[in-house]
Amino acid sequence: MAYCQQCGTQVTDPNNRCPTCGWVPPAPVQLRRTEGGAIASLVLGIIGLTMCPFIPSIIAIILGSQAKQRLVADPTLDGEAFARVGVILGWIGVALFGGGLLLVMTTSAFSYLGPWR
Ligand SMILES: [Zn+2]
């Protein structure tokens, strides 16, 4: 049985409202769940930049974009910042990989065709 924390009256009201002073216990804090795909996107974005290039970056962009859509659809989900950073890191990873690949290709082409040889 619940008792009013304000005045000690026994509360029988289904809404836990105190019949004497009208005190209502605070609603339990709703825990916001963190969107799993947003975390995965962030982790893969970091992996794509540090350990293994390109493929984790691509997956980070995909997972982050999907997580953003789920976050928009469900306001109780948290992790929008994770998803945003994951997608950004993913694009950086892709850009670095693409840029590096281009650099290797052009330098090898120039060293092959270069007039200084
Ligand atoms: Zn009371």
Short mmCIF file of N, CA and C and ligand atoms in Angstrom, two decimals:
data_model
loop_
_atom_site.label_atom_id
_atom_site.label_comp_id
_atom_site.label_asym_id
_atom_site.label_seq_id
_atom_site.Cartn_x
_atom_site.Cartn_y
_atom_site.Cartn_z
N MET A 1 0.84 -1.20 0.00
CA MET A 1 0.00 0.00 0.00
C MET A 1 0.88 1.25 0.00
N ALA A 2 0.50 2.23 -0.77
CA ALA A 2 1.32 3.44 -0.89
C ALA A 2 0.88 4.50 0.11
N TYR A 3 1.80 5.26 0.57
CA TYR A 3 1.52 6.37 1.48
C TYR A 3 2.04 7.67 0.88
N CYS A 4 1.32 8.73 1.16
CA CYS A 4 1.74 10.03 0.64
C CYS A 4 3.07 10.43 1.30
N GLN A 5 4.02 10.82 0.49
CA GLN A 5 5.32 11.21 1.02
C GLN A 5 5.28 12.62 1.61
N GLN A 6 4.20 13.33 1.33
CA GLN A 6 4.06 14.70 1.80
C GLN A 6 3.46 14.75 3.20
N CYS A 7 2.33 13.99 3.37
CA CYS A 7 1.61 14.10 4.64
C CYS A 7 1.41 12.76 5.31
N GLY A 8 1.74 11.63 4.67
CA GLY A 8 1.66 10.33 5.30
C GLY A 8 0.31 9.66 5.18
N THR A 9 -0.63 10.27 4.49
CA THR A 9 -1.95 9.67 4.31
C THR A 9 -1.85 8.46 3.38
N GLN A 10 -2.63 7.42 3.73
CA GLN A 10 -2.64 6.25 2.86
C GLN A 10 -3.33 6.61 1.55
N VAL A 11 -2.69 6.27 0.46
CA VAL A 11 -3.20 6.66 -0.86
C VAL A 11 -3.80 5.43 -1.52
N THR A 12 -5.09 5.52 -1.84
CA THR A 12 -5.78 4.41 -2.50
C THR A 12 -6.17 4.77 -3.92
N ASP A 13 -5.97 6.00 -4.28
CA ASP A 13 -6.31 6.46 -5.62
C ASP A 13 -5.49 5.70 -6.66
N PRO A 14 -6.15 5.25 -7.75
CA PRO A 14 -5.38 4.51 -8.78
C PRO A 14 -4.28 5.36 -9.42
N ASN A 15 -4.40 6.65 -9.39
CA ASN A 15 -3.36 7.52 -9.95
C ASN A 15 -2.34 7.94 -8.89
N ASN A 16 -2.44 7.30 -7.68
CA ASN A 16 -1.53 7.60 -6.57
C ASN A 16 -1.63 9.03 -6.08
N ARG A 17 -2.78 9.66 -6.34
CA ARG A 17 -2.97 11.03 -5.90
C ARG A 17 -3.43 11.02 -4.45
N CYS A 18 -2.78 11.83 -3.61
CA CYS A 18 -3.13 11.87 -2.19
C CYS A 18 -4.49 12.54 -2.00
N PRO A 19 -5.43 11.88 -1.28
CA PRO A 19 -6.76 12.47 -1.09
C PRO A 19 -6.74 13.66 -0.14
N THR A 20 -5.69 13.79 0.67
CA THR A 20 -5.65 14.86 1.66
C THR A 20 -5.03 16.14 1.09
N CYS A 21 -3.84 16.00 0.53
CA CYS A 21 -3.13 17.21 0.09
C CYS A 21 -2.98 17.31 -1.41
N GLY A 22 -3.39 16.26 -2.11
CA GLY A 22 -3.32 16.34 -3.57
C GLY A 22 -1.96 16.07 -4.15
N TRP A 23 -1.05 15.55 -3.30
CA TRP A 23 0.31 15.29 -3.77
C TRP A 23 0.33 14.10 -4.72
N VAL A 24 1.07 14.19 -5.77
CA VAL A 24 1.20 13.11 -6.75
C VAL A 24 2.68 12.72 -6.81
N PRO A 25 2.98 11.43 -6.64
CA PRO A 25 4.39 11.04 -6.73
C PRO A 25 4.93 11.30 -8.12
N PRO A 26 6.19 11.69 -8.22
CA PRO A 26 6.76 11.97 -9.55
C PRO A 26 6.77 10.71 -10.40
N ALA A 27 6.46 10.89 -11.66
CA ALA A 27 6.43 9.76 -12.58
C ALA A 27 7.84 9.18 -12.71
N PRO A 28 7.93 7.85 -12.77
CA PRO A 28 9.27 7.27 -12.93
C PRO A 28 9.93 7.76 -14.21
N VAL A 29 11.20 8.05 -14.11
CA VAL A 29 11.93 8.59 -15.26
C VAL A 29 12.00 7.53 -16.35
N GLN A 30 11.53 7.90 -17.51
CA GLN A 30 11.58 6.98 -18.64
C GLN A 30 13.00 6.94 -19.19
N LEU A 31 13.58 5.72 -19.15
CA LEU A 31 14.92 5.58 -19.69
C LEU A 31 14.84 5.57 -21.21
N ARG A 32 15.66 6.40 -21.80
CA ARG A 32 15.68 6.42 -23.26
C ARG A 32 16.66 5.36 -23.73
N ARG A 33 16.19 4.52 -24.62
CA ARG A 33 17.07 3.51 -25.18
C ARG A 33 17.95 4.15 -26.25
N THR A 34 19.17 3.68 -26.31
CA THR A 34 20.07 4.18 -27.34
C THR A 34 19.97 3.26 -28.55
N GLU A 35 19.76 3.86 -29.68
CA GLU A 35 19.62 3.13 -30.93
C GLU A 35 20.92 2.36 -31.21
N GLY A 36 20.80 1.01 -31.30
CA GLY A 36 21.98 0.15 -31.47
C GLY A 36 22.73 0.43 -32.75
N GLY A 37 22.00 0.69 -33.82
CA GLY A 37 22.65 0.95 -35.10
C GLY A 37 23.49 2.21 -35.06
N ALA A 38 23.07 3.18 -34.24
CA ALA A 38 23.83 4.43 -34.13
C ALA A 38 25.18 4.17 -33.48
N ILE A 39 25.19 3.31 -32.44
CA ILE A 39 26.46 2.97 -31.78
C ILE A 39 27.35 2.18 -32.74
N ALA A 40 26.74 1.20 -33.43
CA ALA A 40 27.49 0.40 -34.38
C ALA A 40 28.11 1.28 -35.46
N SER A 41 27.34 2.27 -35.91
CA SER A 41 27.83 3.18 -36.94
C SER A 41 29.05 3.95 -36.44
N LEU A 42 28.97 4.44 -35.20
CA LEU A 42 30.09 5.20 -34.62
C LEU A 42 31.32 4.31 -34.50
N VAL A 43 31.14 3.09 -33.97
CA VAL A 43 32.26 2.17 -33.77
C VAL A 43 32.91 1.83 -35.11
N LEU A 44 32.07 1.52 -36.11
CA LEU A 44 32.60 1.17 -37.43
C LEU A 44 33.29 2.37 -38.08
N GLY A 45 32.74 3.55 -37.85
CA GLY A 45 33.37 4.75 -38.38
C GLY A 45 34.78 4.92 -37.84
N ILE A 46 34.95 4.63 -36.54
CA ILE A 46 36.27 4.74 -35.92
C ILE A 46 37.19 3.64 -36.44
N ILE A 47 36.64 2.42 -36.55
CA ILE A 47 37.46 1.30 -37.06
C ILE A 47 37.93 1.61 -38.48
N GLY A 48 37.02 2.18 -39.29
CA GLY A 48 37.35 2.49 -40.67
C GLY A 48 38.48 3.50 -40.79
N LEU A 49 38.65 4.33 -39.76
CA LEU A 49 39.71 5.33 -39.80
C LEU A 49 41.00 4.85 -39.14
N THR A 50 40.92 3.82 -38.30
CA THR A 50 42.09 3.46 -37.50
C THR A 50 42.64 2.08 -37.84
N MET A 51 41.76 1.09 -37.98
CA MET A 51 42.25 -0.28 -38.09
C MET A 51 42.18 -0.83 -39.50
N CYS A 52 41.02 -0.70 -40.11
CA CYS A 52 40.77 -1.39 -41.38
C CYS A 52 40.05 -0.41 -42.28
N PRO A 53 40.61 -0.06 -43.45
CA PRO A 53 39.99 1.00 -44.25
C PRO A 53 38.78 0.55 -45.06
N PHE A 54 38.02 1.49 -45.48
CA PHE A 54 36.97 1.44 -46.50
C PHE A 54 35.71 0.69 -46.11
N ILE A 55 35.78 -0.66 -45.97
CA ILE A 55 34.54 -1.43 -45.80
C ILE A 55 33.82 -1.05 -44.50
N PRO A 56 34.50 -0.95 -43.35
CA PRO A 56 33.78 -0.49 -42.14
C PRO A 56 33.20 0.91 -42.32
N SER A 57 33.88 1.77 -43.08
CA SER A 57 33.39 3.12 -43.32
C SER A 57 32.08 3.10 -44.08
N ILE A 58 32.01 2.24 -45.11
CA ILE A 58 30.78 2.10 -45.91
C ILE A 58 29.62 1.64 -45.01
N ILE A 59 29.91 0.60 -44.19
CA ILE A 59 28.86 0.06 -43.31
C ILE A 59 28.44 1.13 -42.30
N ALA A 60 29.40 1.93 -41.82
CA ALA A 60 29.09 2.99 -40.87
C ALA A 60 28.11 3.99 -41.47
N ILE A 61 28.30 4.34 -42.74
CA ILE A 61 27.40 5.29 -43.41
C ILE A 61 26.00 4.69 -43.52
N ILE A 62 25.93 3.41 -43.92
CA ILE A 62 24.63 2.76 -44.11
C ILE A 62 23.90 2.64 -42.76
N LEU A 63 24.60 2.11 -41.75
CA LEU A 63 23.97 1.91 -40.44
C LEU A 63 23.56 3.25 -39.83
N GLY A 64 24.42 4.26 -39.98
CA GLY A 64 24.12 5.57 -39.42
C GLY A 64 22.90 6.19 -40.06
N SER A 65 22.77 6.04 -41.39
CA SER A 65 21.62 6.60 -42.08
C SER A 65 20.34 5.89 -41.67
N GLN A 66 20.41 4.55 -41.55
CA GLN A 66 19.23 3.80 -41.11
C GLN A 66 18.85 4.18 -39.68
N ALA A 67 19.87 4.34 -38.82
CA ALA A 67 19.61 4.69 -37.42
C ALA A 67 18.95 6.06 -37.34
N LYS A 68 19.38 7.01 -38.17
CA LYS A 68 18.78 8.35 -38.17
C LYS A 68 17.30 8.27 -38.49
N GLN A 69 16.94 7.42 -39.46
CA GLN A 69 15.52 7.28 -39.82
C GLN A 69 14.72 6.71 -38.66
N ARG A 70 15.31 5.69 -37.97
CA ARG A 70 14.60 5.10 -36.83
C ARG A 70 14.49 6.11 -35.69
N LEU A 71 15.51 6.95 -35.54
CA LEU A 71 15.50 7.95 -34.47
C LEU A 71 14.42 8.99 -34.73
N VAL A 72 14.22 9.33 -36.00
CA VAL A 72 13.17 10.28 -36.34
C VAL A 72 11.80 9.67 -36.07
N ALA A 73 11.65 8.37 -36.40
CA ALA A 73 10.36 7.70 -36.25
C ALA A 73 10.02 7.44 -34.79
N ASP A 74 11.01 7.22 -33.95
CA ASP A 74 10.76 6.86 -32.55
C ASP A 74 11.47 7.84 -31.62
N PRO A 75 10.72 8.79 -31.04
CA PRO A 75 11.37 9.82 -30.21
C PRO A 75 11.91 9.29 -28.89
N THR A 76 11.55 8.04 -28.50
CA THR A 76 12.10 7.52 -27.25
C THR A 76 13.51 6.97 -27.45
N LEU A 77 13.94 6.85 -28.70
CA LEU A 77 15.28 6.36 -28.96
C LEU A 77 16.28 7.50 -28.87
N ASP A 78 17.45 7.16 -28.37
CA ASP A 78 18.52 8.14 -28.23
C ASP A 78 19.70 7.71 -29.11
N GLY A 79 20.64 8.61 -29.30
CA GLY A 79 21.85 8.26 -30.03
C GLY A 79 21.98 8.96 -31.36
N GLU A 80 21.22 10.06 -31.51
CA GLU A 80 21.26 10.80 -32.78
C GLU A 80 22.67 11.31 -33.06
N ALA A 81 23.37 11.75 -31.97
CA ALA A 81 24.73 12.26 -32.15
C ALA A 81 25.67 11.14 -32.60
N PHE A 82 25.48 9.93 -32.02
CA PHE A 82 26.30 8.79 -32.43
C PHE A 82 26.15 8.54 -33.93
N ALA A 83 24.89 8.51 -34.39
CA ALA A 83 24.62 8.22 -35.79
C ALA A 83 25.25 9.28 -36.68
N ARG A 84 25.13 10.57 -36.26
CA ARG A 84 25.65 11.65 -37.08
C ARG A 84 27.17 11.54 -37.19
N VAL A 85 27.85 11.31 -36.04
CA VAL A 85 29.30 11.21 -36.04
C VAL A 85 29.74 9.97 -36.83
N GLY A 86 28.99 8.87 -36.66
CA GLY A 86 29.33 7.65 -37.38
C GLY A 86 29.31 7.85 -38.89
N VAL A 87 28.27 8.55 -39.38
CA VAL A 87 28.15 8.81 -40.82
C VAL A 87 29.30 9.72 -41.28
N ILE A 88 29.60 10.76 -40.48
CA ILE A 88 30.67 11.69 -40.86
C ILE A 88 32.01 10.94 -40.91
N LEU A 89 32.29 10.14 -39.86
CA LEU A 89 33.55 9.38 -39.84
C LEU A 89 33.61 8.41 -41.03
N GLY A 90 32.45 7.83 -41.35
CA GLY A 90 32.37 6.93 -42.50
C GLY A 90 32.77 7.62 -43.79
N TRP A 91 32.20 8.83 -44.00
CA TRP A 91 32.53 9.58 -45.22
C TRP A 91 34.00 9.98 -45.23
N ILE A 92 34.55 10.36 -44.06
CA ILE A 92 35.97 10.71 -44.00
C ILE A 92 36.81 9.50 -44.38
N GLY A 93 36.41 8.33 -43.83
CA GLY A 93 37.14 7.10 -44.15
C GLY A 93 37.11 6.80 -45.64
N VAL A 94 35.93 6.95 -46.25
CA VAL A 94 35.79 6.69 -47.68
C VAL A 94 36.63 7.68 -48.48
N ALA A 95 36.57 8.97 -48.07
CA ALA A 95 37.31 10.01 -48.78
C ALA A 95 38.81 9.77 -48.68
N LEU A 96 39.28 9.41 -47.47
CA LEU A 96 40.71 9.15 -47.28
C LEU A 96 41.15 7.96 -48.11
N PHE A 97 40.33 6.91 -48.12
CA PHE A 97 40.67 5.71 -48.88
C PHE A 97 40.69 6.03 -50.37
N GLY A 98 39.64 6.75 -50.83
CA GLY A 98 39.58 7.12 -52.24
C GLY A 98 40.74 8.02 -52.63
N GLY A 99 41.04 9.00 -51.76
CA GLY A 99 42.14 9.92 -52.03
C GLY A 99 43.48 9.20 -52.06
N GLY A 100 43.66 8.28 -51.10
CA GLY A 100 44.90 7.51 -51.05
C GLY A 100 45.07 6.63 -52.26
N LEU A 101 43.97 6.02 -52.69
CA LEU A 101 44.00 5.15 -53.87
C LEU A 101 44.36 5.96 -55.11
N LEU A 102 43.73 7.14 -55.22
CA LEU A 102 43.99 8.02 -56.35
C LEU A 102 45.45 8.45 -56.36
N LEU A 103 45.98 8.76 -55.18
CA LEU A 103 47.36 9.20 -55.05
C LEU A 103 48.31 8.10 -55.50
N VAL A 104 48.06 6.88 -55.04
CA VAL A 104 48.91 5.74 -55.40
C VAL A 104 48.85 5.51 -56.91
N MET A 105 47.64 5.61 -57.48
CA MET A 105 47.48 5.37 -58.91
C MET A 105 48.18 6.44 -59.73
N THR A 106 48.02 7.71 -59.34
CA THR A 106 48.63 8.79 -60.12
C THR A 106 50.15 8.77 -59.98
N THR A 107 50.64 8.52 -58.76
CA THR A 107 52.09 8.53 -58.59
C THR A 107 52.72 7.36 -59.34
N SER A 108 52.04 6.20 -59.34
CA SER A 108 52.62 5.07 -60.05
C SER A 108 52.54 5.31 -61.55
N ALA A 109 51.46 5.97 -62.03
CA ALA A 109 51.33 6.27 -63.45
C ALA A 109 52.39 7.28 -63.87
N PHE A 110 52.62 8.30 -63.01
CA PHE A 110 53.60 9.32 -63.34
C PHE A 110 55.01 8.74 -63.33
N SER A 111 55.28 7.83 -62.37
CA SER A 111 56.62 7.27 -62.32
C SER A 111 56.86 6.37 -63.51
N TYR A 112 55.76 5.85 -64.08
CA TYR A 112 55.89 4.98 -65.24
C TYR A 112 56.02 5.79 -66.52
N LEU A 113 55.22 6.86 -66.61
CA LEU A 113 55.18 7.65 -67.84
C LEU A 113 56.04 8.91 -67.77
N GLY A 114 56.59 9.16 -66.58
CA GLY A 114 57.27 10.43 -66.35
C GLY A 114 58.43 10.67 -67.31
N PRO A 115 58.56 11.91 -67.75
CA PRO A 115 59.64 12.25 -68.70
C PRO A 115 61.01 12.27 -68.04
N TRP A 116 61.02 12.24 -66.70
CA TRP A 116 62.31 12.32 -66.00
C TRP A 116 62.99 10.96 -65.90
N ARG A 117 62.34 9.95 -66.47
CA ARG A 117 62.99 8.65 -66.42
C ARG A 117 63.66 8.35 -67.76
ZN ZN B 1 -0.71 14.01 1.18
#
